[in-house]
XYZ file of C-alpha atoms in Angstrom:
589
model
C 143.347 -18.448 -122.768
C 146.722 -20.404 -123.449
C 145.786 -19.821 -126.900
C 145.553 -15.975 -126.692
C 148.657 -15.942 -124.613
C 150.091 -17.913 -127.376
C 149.864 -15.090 -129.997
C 150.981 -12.719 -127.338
C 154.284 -10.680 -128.956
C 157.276 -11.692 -127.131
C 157.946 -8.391 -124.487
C 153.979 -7.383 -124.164
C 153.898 -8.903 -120.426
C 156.342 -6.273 -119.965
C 155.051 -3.346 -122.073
C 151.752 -3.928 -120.491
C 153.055 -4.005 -117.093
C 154.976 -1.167 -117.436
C 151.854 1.066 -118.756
C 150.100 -0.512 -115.445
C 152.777 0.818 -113.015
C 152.044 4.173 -114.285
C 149.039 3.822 -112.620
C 148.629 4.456 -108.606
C 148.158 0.890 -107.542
C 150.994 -0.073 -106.256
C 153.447 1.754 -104.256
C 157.042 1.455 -102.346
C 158.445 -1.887 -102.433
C 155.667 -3.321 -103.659
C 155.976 -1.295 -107.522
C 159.398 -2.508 -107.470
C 158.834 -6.290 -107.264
C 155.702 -5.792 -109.292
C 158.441 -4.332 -111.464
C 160.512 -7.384 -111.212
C 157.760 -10.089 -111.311
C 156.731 -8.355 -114.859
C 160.157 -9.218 -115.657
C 160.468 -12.609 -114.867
C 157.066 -13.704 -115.776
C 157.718 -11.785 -119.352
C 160.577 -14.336 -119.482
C 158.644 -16.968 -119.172
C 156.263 -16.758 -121.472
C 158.641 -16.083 -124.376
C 160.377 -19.479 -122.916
C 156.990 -21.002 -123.445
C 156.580 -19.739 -127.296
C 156.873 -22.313 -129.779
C 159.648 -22.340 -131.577
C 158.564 -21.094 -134.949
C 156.106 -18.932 -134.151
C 155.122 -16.239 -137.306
C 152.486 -13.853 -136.584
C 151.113 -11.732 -139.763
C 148.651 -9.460 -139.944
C 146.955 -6.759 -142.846
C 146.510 -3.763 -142.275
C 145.797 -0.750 -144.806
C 146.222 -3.649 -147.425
C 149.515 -3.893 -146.204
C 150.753 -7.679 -145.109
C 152.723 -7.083 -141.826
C 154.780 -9.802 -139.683
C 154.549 -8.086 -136.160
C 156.331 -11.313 -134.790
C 159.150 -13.395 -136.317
C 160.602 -16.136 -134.136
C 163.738 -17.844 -135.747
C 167.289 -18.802 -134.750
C 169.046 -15.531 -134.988
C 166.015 -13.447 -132.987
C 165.750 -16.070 -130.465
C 169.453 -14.854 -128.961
C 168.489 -11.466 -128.279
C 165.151 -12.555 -127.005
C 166.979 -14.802 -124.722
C 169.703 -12.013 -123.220
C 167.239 -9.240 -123.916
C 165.002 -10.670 -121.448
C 167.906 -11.834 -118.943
C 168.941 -8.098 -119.019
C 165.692 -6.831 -117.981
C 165.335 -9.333 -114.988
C 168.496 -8.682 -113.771
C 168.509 -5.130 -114.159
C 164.951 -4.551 -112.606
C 166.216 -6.427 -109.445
C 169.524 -4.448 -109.713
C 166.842 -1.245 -109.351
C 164.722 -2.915 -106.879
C 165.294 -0.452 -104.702
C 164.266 2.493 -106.774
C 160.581 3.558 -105.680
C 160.353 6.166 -108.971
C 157.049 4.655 -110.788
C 158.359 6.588 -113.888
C 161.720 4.526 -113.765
C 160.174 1.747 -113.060
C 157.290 1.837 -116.118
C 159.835 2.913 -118.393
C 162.515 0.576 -117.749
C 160.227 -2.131 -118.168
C 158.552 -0.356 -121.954
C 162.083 0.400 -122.885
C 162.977 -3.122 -122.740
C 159.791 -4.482 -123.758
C 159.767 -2.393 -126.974
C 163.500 -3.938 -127.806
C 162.416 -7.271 -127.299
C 159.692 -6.327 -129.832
C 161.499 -4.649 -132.576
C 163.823 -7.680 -132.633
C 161.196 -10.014 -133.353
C 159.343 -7.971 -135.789
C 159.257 -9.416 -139.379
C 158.606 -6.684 -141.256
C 160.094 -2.854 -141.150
C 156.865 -0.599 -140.067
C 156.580 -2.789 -137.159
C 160.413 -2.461 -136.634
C 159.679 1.009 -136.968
C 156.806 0.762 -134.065
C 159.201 -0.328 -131.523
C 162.459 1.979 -132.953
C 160.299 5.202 -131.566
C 158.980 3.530 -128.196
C 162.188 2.650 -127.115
C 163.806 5.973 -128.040
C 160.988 7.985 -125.817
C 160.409 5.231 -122.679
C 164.677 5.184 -123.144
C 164.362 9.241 -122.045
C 163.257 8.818 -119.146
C 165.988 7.166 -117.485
C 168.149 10.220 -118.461
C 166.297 12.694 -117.382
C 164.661 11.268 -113.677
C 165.514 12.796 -110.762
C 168.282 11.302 -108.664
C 168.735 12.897 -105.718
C 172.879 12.589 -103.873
C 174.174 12.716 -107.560
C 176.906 14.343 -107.536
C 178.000 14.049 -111.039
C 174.463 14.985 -112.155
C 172.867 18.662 -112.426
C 169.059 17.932 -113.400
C 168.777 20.512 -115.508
C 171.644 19.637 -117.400
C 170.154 16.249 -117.237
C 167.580 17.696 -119.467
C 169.136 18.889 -121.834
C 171.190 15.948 -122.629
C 168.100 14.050 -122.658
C 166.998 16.641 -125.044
C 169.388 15.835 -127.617
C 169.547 12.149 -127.221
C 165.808 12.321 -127.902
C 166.982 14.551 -130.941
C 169.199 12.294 -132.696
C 166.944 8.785 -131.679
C 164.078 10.814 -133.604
C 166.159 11.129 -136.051
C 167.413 7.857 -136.367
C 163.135 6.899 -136.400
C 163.035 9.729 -139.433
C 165.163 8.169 -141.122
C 164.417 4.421 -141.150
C 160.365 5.870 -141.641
C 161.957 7.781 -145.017
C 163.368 4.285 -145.882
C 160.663 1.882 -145.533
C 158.646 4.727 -147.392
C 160.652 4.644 -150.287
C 160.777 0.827 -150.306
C 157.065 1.132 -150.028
C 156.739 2.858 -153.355
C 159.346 1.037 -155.233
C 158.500 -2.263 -153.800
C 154.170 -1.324 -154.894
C 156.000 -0.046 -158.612
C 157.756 -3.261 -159.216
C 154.937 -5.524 -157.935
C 156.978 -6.615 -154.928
C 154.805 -8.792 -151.924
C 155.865 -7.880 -149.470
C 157.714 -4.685 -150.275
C 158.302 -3.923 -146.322
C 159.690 -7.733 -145.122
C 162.437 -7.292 -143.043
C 165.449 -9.698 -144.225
C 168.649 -9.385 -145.662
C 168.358 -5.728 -147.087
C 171.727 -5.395 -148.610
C 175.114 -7.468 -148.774
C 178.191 -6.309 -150.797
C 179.643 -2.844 -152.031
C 177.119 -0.495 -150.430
C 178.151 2.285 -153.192
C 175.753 0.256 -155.182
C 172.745 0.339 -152.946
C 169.737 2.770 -153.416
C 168.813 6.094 -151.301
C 165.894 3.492 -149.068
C 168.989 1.233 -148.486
C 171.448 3.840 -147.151
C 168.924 5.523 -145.379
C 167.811 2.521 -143.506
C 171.649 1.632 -142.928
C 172.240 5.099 -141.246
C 169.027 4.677 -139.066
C 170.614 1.450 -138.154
C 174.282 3.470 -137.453
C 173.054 5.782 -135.535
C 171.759 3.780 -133.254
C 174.936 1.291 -133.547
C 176.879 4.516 -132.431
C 178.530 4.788 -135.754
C 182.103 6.836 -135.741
C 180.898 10.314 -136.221
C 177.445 9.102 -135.241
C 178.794 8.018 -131.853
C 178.164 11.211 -129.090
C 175.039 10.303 -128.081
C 176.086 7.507 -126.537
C 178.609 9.168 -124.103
C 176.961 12.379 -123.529
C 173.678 10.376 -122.868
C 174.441 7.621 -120.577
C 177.155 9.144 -118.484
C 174.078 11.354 -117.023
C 171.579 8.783 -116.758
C 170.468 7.555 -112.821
C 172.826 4.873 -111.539
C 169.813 2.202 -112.730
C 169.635 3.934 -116.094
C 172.463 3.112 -117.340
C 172.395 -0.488 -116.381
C 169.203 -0.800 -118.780
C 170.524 1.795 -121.336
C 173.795 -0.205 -121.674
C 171.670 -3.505 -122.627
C 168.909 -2.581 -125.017
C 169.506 0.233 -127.593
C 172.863 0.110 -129.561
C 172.102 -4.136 -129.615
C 168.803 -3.756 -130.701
C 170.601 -1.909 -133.694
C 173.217 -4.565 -134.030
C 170.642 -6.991 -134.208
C 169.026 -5.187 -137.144
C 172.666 -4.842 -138.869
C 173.184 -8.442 -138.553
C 169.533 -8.908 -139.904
C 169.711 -6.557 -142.420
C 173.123 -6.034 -143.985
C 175.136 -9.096 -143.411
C 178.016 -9.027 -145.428
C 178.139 -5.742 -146.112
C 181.929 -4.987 -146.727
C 181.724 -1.277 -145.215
C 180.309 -2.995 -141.976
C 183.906 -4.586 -141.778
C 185.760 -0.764 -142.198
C 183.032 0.853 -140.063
C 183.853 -1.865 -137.155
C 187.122 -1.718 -137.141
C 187.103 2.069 -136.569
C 185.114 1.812 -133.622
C 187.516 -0.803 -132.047
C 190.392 1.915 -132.557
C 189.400 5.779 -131.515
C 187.192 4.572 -128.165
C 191.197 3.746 -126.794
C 192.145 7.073 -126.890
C 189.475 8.894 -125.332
C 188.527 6.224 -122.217
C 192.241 5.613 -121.480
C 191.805 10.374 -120.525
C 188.838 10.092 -119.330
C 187.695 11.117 -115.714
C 184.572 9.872 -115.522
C 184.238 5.983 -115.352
C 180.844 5.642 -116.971
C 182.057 7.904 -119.678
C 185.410 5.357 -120.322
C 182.240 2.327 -120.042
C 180.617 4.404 -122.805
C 183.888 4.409 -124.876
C 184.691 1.213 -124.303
C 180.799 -0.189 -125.306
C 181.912 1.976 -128.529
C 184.940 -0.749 -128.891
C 183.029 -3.827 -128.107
C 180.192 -2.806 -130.776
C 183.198 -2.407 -133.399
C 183.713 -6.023 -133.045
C 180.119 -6.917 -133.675
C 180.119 -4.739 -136.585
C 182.894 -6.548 -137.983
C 181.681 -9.721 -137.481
C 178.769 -9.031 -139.077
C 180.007 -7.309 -141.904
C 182.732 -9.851 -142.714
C 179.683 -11.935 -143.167
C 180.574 -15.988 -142.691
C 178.434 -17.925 -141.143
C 181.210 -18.470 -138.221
C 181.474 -14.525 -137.819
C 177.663 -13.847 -137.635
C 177.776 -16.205 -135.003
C 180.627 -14.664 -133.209
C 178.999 -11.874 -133.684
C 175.912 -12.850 -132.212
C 177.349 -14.773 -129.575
C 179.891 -11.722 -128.770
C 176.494 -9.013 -128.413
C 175.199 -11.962 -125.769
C 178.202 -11.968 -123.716
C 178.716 -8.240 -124.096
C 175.614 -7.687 -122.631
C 176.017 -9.284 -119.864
C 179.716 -7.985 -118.983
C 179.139 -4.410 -119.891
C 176.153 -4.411 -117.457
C 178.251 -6.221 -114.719
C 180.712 -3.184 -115.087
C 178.071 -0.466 -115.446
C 176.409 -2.253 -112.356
C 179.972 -1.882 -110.162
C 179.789 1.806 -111.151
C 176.475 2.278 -110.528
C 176.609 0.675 -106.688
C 179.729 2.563 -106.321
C 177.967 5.883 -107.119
C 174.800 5.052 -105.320
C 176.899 4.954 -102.106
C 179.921 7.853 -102.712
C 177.345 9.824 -105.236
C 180.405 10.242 -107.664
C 181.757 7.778 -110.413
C 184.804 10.823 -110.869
C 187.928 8.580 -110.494
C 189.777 11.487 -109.332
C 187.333 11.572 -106.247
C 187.686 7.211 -106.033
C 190.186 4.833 -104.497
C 190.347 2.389 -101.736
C 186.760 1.198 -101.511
C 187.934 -2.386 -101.850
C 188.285 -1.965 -98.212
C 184.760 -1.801 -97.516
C 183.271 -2.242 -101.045
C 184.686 -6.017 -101.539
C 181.522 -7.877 -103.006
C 181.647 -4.928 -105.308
C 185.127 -5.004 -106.094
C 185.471 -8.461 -106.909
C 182.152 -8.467 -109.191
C 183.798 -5.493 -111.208
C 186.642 -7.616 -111.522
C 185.033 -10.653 -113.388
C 183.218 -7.900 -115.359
C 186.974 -6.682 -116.098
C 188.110 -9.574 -116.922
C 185.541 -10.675 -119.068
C 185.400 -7.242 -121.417
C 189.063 -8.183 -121.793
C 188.478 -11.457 -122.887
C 190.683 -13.487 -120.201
C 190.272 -17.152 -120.481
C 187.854 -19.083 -118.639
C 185.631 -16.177 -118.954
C 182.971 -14.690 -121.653
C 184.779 -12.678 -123.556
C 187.299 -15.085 -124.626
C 185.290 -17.641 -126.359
C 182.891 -14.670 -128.044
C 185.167 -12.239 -129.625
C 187.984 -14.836 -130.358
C 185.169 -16.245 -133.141
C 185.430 -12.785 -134.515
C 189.337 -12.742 -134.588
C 189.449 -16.456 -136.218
C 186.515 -15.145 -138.742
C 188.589 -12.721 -139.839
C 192.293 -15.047 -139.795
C 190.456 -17.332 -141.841
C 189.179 -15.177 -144.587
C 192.895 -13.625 -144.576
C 191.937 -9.786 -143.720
C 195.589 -9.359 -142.128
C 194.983 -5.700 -141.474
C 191.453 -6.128 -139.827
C 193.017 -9.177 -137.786
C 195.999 -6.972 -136.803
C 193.532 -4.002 -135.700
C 191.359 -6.230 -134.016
C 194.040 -7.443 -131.934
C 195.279 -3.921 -131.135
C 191.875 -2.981 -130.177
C 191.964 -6.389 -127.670
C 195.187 -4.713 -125.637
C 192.919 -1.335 -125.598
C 190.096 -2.380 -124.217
C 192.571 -4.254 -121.672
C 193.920 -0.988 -121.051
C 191.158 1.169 -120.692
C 188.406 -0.895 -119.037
C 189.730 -4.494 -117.493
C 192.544 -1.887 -115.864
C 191.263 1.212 -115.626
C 187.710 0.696 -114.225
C 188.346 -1.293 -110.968
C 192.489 0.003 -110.518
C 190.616 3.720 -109.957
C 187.613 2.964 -108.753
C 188.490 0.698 -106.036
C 192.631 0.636 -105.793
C 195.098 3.264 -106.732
C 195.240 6.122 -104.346
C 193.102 5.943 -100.936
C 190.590 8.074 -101.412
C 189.342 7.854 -97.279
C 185.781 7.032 -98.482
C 183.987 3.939 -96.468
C 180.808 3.843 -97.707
C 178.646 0.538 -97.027
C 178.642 -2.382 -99.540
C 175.821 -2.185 -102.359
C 172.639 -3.275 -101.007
C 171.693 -7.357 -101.257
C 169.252 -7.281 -104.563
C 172.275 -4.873 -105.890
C 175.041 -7.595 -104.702
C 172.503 -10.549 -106.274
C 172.275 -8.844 -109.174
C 175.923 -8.640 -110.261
C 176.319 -12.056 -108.435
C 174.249 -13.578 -110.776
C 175.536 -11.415 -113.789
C 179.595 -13.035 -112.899
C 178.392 -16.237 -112.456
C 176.906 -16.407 -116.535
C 180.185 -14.626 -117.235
C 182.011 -17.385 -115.997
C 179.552 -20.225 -117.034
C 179.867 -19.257 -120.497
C 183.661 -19.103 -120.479
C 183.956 -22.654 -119.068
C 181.445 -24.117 -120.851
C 181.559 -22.565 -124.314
C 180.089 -25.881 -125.948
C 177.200 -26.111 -124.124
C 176.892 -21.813 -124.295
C 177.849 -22.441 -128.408
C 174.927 -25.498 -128.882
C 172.525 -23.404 -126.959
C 173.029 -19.965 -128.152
C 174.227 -19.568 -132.016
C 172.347 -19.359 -134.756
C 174.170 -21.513 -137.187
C 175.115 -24.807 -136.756
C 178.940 -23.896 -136.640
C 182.072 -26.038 -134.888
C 183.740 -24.120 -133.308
C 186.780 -24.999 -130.323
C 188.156 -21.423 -128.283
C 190.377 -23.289 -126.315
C 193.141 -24.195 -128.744
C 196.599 -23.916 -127.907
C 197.365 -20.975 -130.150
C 194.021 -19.485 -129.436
C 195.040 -19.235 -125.646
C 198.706 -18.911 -125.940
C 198.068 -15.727 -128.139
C 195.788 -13.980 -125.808
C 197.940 -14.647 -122.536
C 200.513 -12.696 -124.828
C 198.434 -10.407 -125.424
C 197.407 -9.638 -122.324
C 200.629 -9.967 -120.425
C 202.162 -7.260 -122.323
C 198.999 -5.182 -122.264
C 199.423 -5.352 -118.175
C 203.317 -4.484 -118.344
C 202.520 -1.732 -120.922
C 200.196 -0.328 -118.076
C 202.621 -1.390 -115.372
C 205.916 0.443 -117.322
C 204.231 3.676 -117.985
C 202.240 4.315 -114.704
C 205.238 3.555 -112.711
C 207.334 5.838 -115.218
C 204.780 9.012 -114.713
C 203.952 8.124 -118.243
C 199.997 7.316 -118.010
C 197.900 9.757 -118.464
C 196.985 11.104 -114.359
C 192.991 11.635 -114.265
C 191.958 15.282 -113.923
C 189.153 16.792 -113.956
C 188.777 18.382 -117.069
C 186.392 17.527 -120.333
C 187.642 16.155 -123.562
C 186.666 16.951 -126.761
C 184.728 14.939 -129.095
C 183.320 15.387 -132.581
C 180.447 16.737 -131.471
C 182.515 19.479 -130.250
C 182.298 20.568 -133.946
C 178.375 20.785 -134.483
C 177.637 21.909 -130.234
C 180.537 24.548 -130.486
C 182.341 24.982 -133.432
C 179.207 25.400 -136.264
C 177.473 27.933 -133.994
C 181.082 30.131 -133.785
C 181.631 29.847 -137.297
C 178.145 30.037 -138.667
C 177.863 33.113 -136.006
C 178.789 36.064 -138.628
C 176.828 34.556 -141.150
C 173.406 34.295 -139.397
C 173.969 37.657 -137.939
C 174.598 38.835 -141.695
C 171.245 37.042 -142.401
C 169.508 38.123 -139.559
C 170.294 42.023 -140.278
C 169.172 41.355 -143.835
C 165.787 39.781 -142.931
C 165.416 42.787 -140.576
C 165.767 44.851 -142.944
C 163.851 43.843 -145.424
C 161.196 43.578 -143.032
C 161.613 47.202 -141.424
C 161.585 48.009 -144.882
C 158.794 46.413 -146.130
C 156.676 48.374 -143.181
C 158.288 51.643 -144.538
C 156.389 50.707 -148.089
C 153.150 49.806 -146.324
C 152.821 52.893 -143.968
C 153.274 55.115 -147.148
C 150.416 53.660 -148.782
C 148.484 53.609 -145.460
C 149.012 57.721 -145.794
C 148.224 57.788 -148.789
C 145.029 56.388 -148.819
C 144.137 58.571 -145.295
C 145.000 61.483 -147.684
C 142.674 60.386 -150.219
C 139.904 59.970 -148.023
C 139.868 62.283 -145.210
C 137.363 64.937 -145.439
C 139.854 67.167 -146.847
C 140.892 64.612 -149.158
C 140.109 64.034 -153.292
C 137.319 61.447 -152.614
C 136.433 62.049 -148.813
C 135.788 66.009 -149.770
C 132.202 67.629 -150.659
C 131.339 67.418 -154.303
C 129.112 69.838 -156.249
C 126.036 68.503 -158.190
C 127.949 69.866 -161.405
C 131.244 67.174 -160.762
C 129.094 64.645 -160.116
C 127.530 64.894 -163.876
C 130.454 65.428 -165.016
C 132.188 62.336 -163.834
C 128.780 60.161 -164.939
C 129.232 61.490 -167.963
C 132.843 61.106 -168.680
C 132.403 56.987 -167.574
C 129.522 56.896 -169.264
C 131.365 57.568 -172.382
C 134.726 55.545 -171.733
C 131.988 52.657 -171.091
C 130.334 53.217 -175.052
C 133.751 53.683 -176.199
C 135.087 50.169 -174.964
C 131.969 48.516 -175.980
C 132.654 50.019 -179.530
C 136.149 49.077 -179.711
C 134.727 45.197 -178.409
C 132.546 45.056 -181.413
């Protein structure tokens, strides 16, 4: 039994669990702490895994790995599986079996692709978590607000669109590494290690279409809408799960796959930059905590692309904390829309009055994302920063920095001054309910643990056996700057009218270009088309029904052949073939 347990993938307690929950066993409060306990005990049992554990398999003559522990899986499995606990007791309260099962695949199926050792397993997972990820945009939510359920569905539409697509893509990939890898003599042509490193201009069509799997799921710039059209109208619980799983599942795969990949570095340091502008308009708050989870994943990117051993640490250290703080804030929101049933900050203000527990959780998660001292953040992304001082990229230093103040700006401000301070809105809704409370509770508390104990988090956590000391005079005395001026900034231009006031209103993106602009502008030429298929068609009906006459001409009794013919025509047509028959035969001789 311990034995078969043993070879158990890492996430199957879960994935199991959740496919039980769709059956009606359990009901009320009881599917939700089965929900939990699934959790928890899934937890365990990857805590009881050796530590080394390689699972291979053949199938179709193909040598698989569907389970790969190492150093640099083993820190997503860790805050993959903290995520789910915490985020099934943050829903404990839900009583939707649907939400419940598919929270529970979703993250189960993450868990699995990031221990998979070879890319048609990867692939496995990739799919599962796109479709058990749908259903926590698409559920029901009743005293939503924000949320119009049949708009809900066709968001969900499209995110399941471009995951699919993501899954096409990696499936064209591994396909083409298949073939190349069985041409050359490759074993095993599928493993799933370092894929590429270096000038990706160099790399083959399997390579760059596995990379832009990998980026679209990593929210790429251009690649990026699915993120904030889709989790903006998930239910208050969805997002909390959708925040942790997906876009570090494919951050996981970068850092697996293409470390050191100098267009990672480019790539990263756009995302830090355009997610500024758009949170610091937006109106609604789990649209600027879409934005902003746009910035943090820049850094990762960056890290990971920049490819030291100290910056694939920070980078894998930075997608642990940023799991963790990203859900605190999307938690905050989420308890805050539960009770008002609108995360609008235009409709928000003044809850601190009877939201406090809330208010000061959202604050540690603000604090964190901004990388204060003593917290998370800090002693994650400032690896990143020194990775990049140290290998003397000035310019992605300096725009790493800039991003820093952003995120400051946009998210450690923005998030709790709206939700919870600025004007008085003259909503009192009740505090978040206890398992809600716990939830974040427990959530701050690792987001302070880590930032006061970064050498124990470091010789737990990282992959590489790096030395690395955040608290350094300059190291501190740069961010207090940093974020000193970043708060007058705010400070100076909300008092001067400056700021930009939330309105309701929606801003445009990029995919503003493929949802409205192709269809305007490709308008007059598919009507064009469409008027020439039509009328080929109608014409090509025209040409039919004249032969269809034609032939009812020919054979109605009236007709040549449908007519009466005399004994005398008859021999005289027998005759006449008779004699074309002797003269071909003639000729054939």
């Amino acid at each position: 039994m311990i034995e078969a347990l043993s070879n158990l993938p890492p996430g199957a307690p879960m994935m199991l669990g959740g496919l039980l929950l769709l059956l009606p066993w359990l009901r009320g409060r009881a599917l939700t702490v089965a929900s939990f306990g699934l959790a928890v005990a899934s937890y365990l049992h990857f805590l009881a895994l050796p530590s080394d554990l390689t699972i291979t398999a053949s199938i179709f003559g193909l040598d698989l790995v569907p389970v790969r522990l190492d150093a640099l899986s083993r820190v997503w499995g860790h805050i993959f599986h903290i995520a789910a606990v915490l985020s099934c007791l943050y829903a404990l309260h839900v009583e939707d079996r649907q939400q419940q099962a598919a929270g529970l695949i979703y993250a189960g199926a993450a868990i699995g692709a990031v221990f998979a050792g070879d890319l048609a397993t990867l692939f496995v997972w990739w799919e599962v978590t796109a479709v058990a990820s749908l259903v926590l945009i698409v559920a029901p939510e009743p005293g939503n607000a924000d949320r119009d359920p049949r708009t809900a569905f066709r968001v969900g539409m499209r995110y399941l669109l471009i995951q699919v697509l993501s899954g096409v893509l990696l499936l064209a990939g591994l396909l083409l590494r298949l073939a190349d890898g069985a041409a050359a003599g490759d074993d095993p042509p599928l493993a799933f290690g370092q894929l590429f490193s270096g000038d990706l201009l160099q790399a083959d069509l399997s390579t760059w279409l596995i990379f832009l799997a990998f980026g679209i799921k990593a929210a790429f710039p251009l690649l990026h809408n699915w993120l904030q059209d889709a989790y903006p109208k998930a239910t208050h619980t969805g997002s909390v799960f959708l925040s942790a799983f997906t876009t570090k599942m494919a951050i996981y795969a970068l850092a697996r796959g293409f470390a050191g990949t100098e267009a990672l570095v480019w790539i990263g340091v756009v995302m830090t930059a355009f997610p500024i502008f758009y949170a610091v308009l937006e109106n609604d708050l789990r649209r600027v905590l879409s934005y902003s989870l746009n910035n943090q994943l820049g850094f990762m990117c960056v890290g990971i692309g920049i490819g030291s051993e100290l910056a694939l640490a920070g980078a894998a250290a930075h997608a642990f904390a940023h799991i963790l703080y990203k859900s605190l804030l999307f938690q905050s929101v989420g308890a805050v829309l539960y009770r008002v049933g609108t995360a609008k900050a235009t409709e928000l203000g003044g809850l601190y009055k009877s939201m406090p527990w809330t208010t000061g959780f959202c604050i540690v998660g603000s604090m964190s994302i901004s990388a204060f001292p003593l917290t998370s953040g800090f002693v994650t992304k400032s690896m990143i920063l020194s990775a990049a001082a140290y290998e003397h990229r000035t310019v992605v230093f300096l725009a790493l920095l800039f991003a820093s103040a952003g995120v400051l700006d946009h998210s450690g401000i923005k998030i709790p001054y709206f939700a919870f301070f600025a004007h008085d809105s003259g909503l009192r809704p009740r505090e978040a309910p206890w398992h809600m409370l716990v939830a974040m509770g427990v959530t701050a508390a690792l987001c302070l643990l880590i930032g006061c104990l970064p050498g124990t988090f470091y010789g737990w956590i990282l992959p590489f056996d790096v030395h690395y000391e955040p608290y350094t005079t300059l190291h501190s005395l740069t961010q207090y700057q940093l974020l000193f001026f970043a708060i007058l900034a705010f400070v100076a231009l909300n008092k001067l009218g400056i700021y930009p006031h939330e309105r309701r209103s929606t801003n445009i993106d990029f995919d503003w270009t493929y949802r409205r602009l192709a269809p305007a502008a490709l308008g007059p030429l598919t009507r064009s088309v469409s008027r020439a298929w039509h009328g080929a068609i109608a014409a090509g009906m025209r040409r039919v029904r004249t032969v269809i006459d034609g032939a009812h001409d020919l054979f109605v009794p009236a007709g040549v052949i449908g007519r009466t013919w005399t004994v005398g025509q008859i021999v005289l047509w027998i005759m006449t073939l008779t004699a074309g028959y002797l003269i071909l035969e003639f000729l054939r001789r």
